Coordinates of C-alpha atoms in Angstrom, one line a residue:
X1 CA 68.5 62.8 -36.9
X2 CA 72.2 63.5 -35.5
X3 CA 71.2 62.8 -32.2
X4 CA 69.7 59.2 -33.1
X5 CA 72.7 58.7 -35.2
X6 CA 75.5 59.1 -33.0
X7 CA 72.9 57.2 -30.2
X8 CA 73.4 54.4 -32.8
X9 CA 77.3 54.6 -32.7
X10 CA 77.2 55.1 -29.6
X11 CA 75.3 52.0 -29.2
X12 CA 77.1 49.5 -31.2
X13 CA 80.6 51.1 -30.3
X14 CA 79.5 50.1 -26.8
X15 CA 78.4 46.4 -28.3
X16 CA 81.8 46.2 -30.3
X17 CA 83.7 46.2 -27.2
X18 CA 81.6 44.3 -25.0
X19 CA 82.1 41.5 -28.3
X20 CA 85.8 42.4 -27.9
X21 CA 86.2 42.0 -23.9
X22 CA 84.4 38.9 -24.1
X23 CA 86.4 37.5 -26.9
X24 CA 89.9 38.1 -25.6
X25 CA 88.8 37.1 -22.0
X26 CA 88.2 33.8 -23.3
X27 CA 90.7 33.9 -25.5
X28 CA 92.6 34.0 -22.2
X29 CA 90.7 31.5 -20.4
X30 CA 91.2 29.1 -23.8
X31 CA 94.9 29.7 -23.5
X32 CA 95.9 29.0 -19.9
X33 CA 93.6 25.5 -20.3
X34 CA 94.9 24.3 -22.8
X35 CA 98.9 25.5 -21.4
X36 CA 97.6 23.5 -18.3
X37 CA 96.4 20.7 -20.1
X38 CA 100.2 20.3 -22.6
X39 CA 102.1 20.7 -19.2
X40 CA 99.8 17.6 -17.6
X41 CA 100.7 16.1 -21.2
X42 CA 104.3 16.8 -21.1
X43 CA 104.5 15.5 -17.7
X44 CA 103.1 12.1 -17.8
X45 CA 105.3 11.6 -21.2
X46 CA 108.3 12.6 -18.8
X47 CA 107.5 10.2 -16.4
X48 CA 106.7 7.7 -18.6
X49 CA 110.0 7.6 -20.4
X50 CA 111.8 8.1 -16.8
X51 CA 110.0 4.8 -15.8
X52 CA 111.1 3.2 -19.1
X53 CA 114.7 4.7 -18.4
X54 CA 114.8 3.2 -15.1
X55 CA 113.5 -0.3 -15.6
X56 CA 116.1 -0.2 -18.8
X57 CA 118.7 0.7 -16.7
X58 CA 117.6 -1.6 -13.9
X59 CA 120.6 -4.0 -14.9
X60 CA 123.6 -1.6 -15.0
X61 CA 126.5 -0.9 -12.1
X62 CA 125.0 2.4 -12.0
X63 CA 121.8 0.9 -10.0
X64 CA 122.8 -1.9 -8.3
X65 CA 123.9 -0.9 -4.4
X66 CA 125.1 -4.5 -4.1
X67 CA 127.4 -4.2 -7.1
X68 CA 128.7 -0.9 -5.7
X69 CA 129.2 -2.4 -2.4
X70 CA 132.0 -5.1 -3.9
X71 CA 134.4 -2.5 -4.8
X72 CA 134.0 -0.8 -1.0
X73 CA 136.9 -1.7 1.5
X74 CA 138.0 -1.1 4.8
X75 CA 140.6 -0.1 3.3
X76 CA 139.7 3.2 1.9
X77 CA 143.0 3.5 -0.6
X78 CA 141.7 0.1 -1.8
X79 CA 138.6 1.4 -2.7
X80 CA 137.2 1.0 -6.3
X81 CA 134.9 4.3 -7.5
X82 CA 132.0 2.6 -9.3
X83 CA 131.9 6.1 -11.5
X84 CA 135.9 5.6 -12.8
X85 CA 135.6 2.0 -12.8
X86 CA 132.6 1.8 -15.8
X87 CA 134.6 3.9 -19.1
X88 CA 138.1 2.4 -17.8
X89 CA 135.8 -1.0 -18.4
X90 CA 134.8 -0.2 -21.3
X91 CA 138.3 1.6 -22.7
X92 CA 140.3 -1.4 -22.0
X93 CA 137.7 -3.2 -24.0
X94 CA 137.7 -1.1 -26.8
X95 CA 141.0 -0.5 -26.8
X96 CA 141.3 -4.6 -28.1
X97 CA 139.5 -3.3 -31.3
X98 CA 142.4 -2.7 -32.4
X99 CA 144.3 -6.3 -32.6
X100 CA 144.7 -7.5 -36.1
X101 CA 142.9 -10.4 -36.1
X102 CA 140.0 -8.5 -33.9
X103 CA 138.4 -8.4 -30.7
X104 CA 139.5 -11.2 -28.9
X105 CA 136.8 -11.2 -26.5
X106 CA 133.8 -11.2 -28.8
X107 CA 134.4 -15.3 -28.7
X108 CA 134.3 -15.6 -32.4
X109 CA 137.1 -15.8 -34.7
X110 CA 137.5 -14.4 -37.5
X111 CA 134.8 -15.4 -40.4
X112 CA 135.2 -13.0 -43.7
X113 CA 137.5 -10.4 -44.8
X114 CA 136.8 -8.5 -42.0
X115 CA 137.5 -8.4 -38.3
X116 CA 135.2 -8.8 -35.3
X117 CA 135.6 -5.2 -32.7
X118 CA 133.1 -4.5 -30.1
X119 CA 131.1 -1.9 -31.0
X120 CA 129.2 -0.9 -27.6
X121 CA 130.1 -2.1 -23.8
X122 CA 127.3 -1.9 -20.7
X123 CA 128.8 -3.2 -16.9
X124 CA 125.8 -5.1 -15.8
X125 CA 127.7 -5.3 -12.3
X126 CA 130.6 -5.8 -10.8
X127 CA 131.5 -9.0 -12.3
X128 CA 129.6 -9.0 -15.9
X129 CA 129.7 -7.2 -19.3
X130 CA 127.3 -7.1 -22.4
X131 CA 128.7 -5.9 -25.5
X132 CA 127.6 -5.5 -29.1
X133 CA 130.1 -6.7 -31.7
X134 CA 130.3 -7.1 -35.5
X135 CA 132.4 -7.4 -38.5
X136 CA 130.4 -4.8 -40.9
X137 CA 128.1 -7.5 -42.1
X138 CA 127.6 -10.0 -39.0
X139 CA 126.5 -9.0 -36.0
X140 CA 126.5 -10.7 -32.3
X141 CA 126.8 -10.1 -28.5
X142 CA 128.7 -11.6 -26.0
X143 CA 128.5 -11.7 -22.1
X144 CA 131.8 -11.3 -20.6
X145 CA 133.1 -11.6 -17.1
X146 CA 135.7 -9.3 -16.2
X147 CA 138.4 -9.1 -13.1
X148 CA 139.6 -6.2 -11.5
X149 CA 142.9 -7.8 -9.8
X150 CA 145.0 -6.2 -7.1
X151 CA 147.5 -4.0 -9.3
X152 CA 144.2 -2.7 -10.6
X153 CA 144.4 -4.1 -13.7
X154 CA 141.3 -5.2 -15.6
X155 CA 141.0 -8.8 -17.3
X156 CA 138.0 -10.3 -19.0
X157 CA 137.2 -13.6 -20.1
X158 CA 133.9 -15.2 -22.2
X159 CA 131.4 -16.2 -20.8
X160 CA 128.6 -16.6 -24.0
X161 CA 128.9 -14.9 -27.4
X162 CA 126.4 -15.8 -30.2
X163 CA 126.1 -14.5 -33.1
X164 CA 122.6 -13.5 -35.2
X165 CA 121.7 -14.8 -38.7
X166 CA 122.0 -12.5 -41.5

């Protein structure tokens, strides 16, 4: 009767870890599918929104060779560096925010209590702006051209501003 009993726990001891190999080696298996199968995931969401970056950014200075190439001379201390040229763009247009009666160069003047400022700036290229602009309750955009003249100074000057309906 001892012998048949430690046979039997012998026996299922034996089964118990069969059960238990088995079970953690697909365990295993489970895991690295399904860790192959979030990275495939992840990856085509990353690409996804890197196409949806690029095609968004497809208008921008950043982007556009040809736009780059306007601000390349022969003359290399003449030469503009698209990278420095896009926030002093967008500080000198800024900076205007702070005129009294607002932003001259969101083409609207003054409506309520409030002043129009521009509130975001992108440099399309090397001769065009879009910016965002608003008073606190109105808001509208405006397309500006801007100059970047031999003393390196920057000048702008409207092109189209509209404004949205409340």
């Amino acid at each position: 009767m001892k012998k048949s009993l430690l046979l039997y726990l012998f026996i299922i001891a034996i089964l118990m870890n069969i059960f238990t190999y088995m079970f953690y080696s697909k365990e295993v298996k489970f895991e690295q599918e399904r860790y192959v199968k979030t990275t495939k995931k992840l990856r085509d969401s990353l690409n996804l929104v890197e196409t949806k970056l690029n095609e968004a950014n497809y208008f921008s200075l950043e982007n556009n060779q040809n736009a780059q190439n306007y601000f390349d001379s022969a003359d290399a201390s003449k030469t503009i560096q698209y990278e420095k040229l896009i926030p002093i763009v967008t500080e000198k247009l800024m900076d205007l925010n702070a005129n009294p009666k607002g932003n001259p160069y969101t083409g609207q003047d003054q409506i309520g209590a409030n002043k129009f400022i521009i509130n975001k700036v992108k440099v399309l290229n090397h001769r065009w702006v879009i910016a965002d602009f608003s008073d606190g309750e109105i808001w509208g955009e405006v397309l500006l051209k801007y100059f970047v003249n031999n003393d390196e100074s920057i000048t702008f000057e409207v092109n189209q501003s509209l404004l949205y309906q409340k």
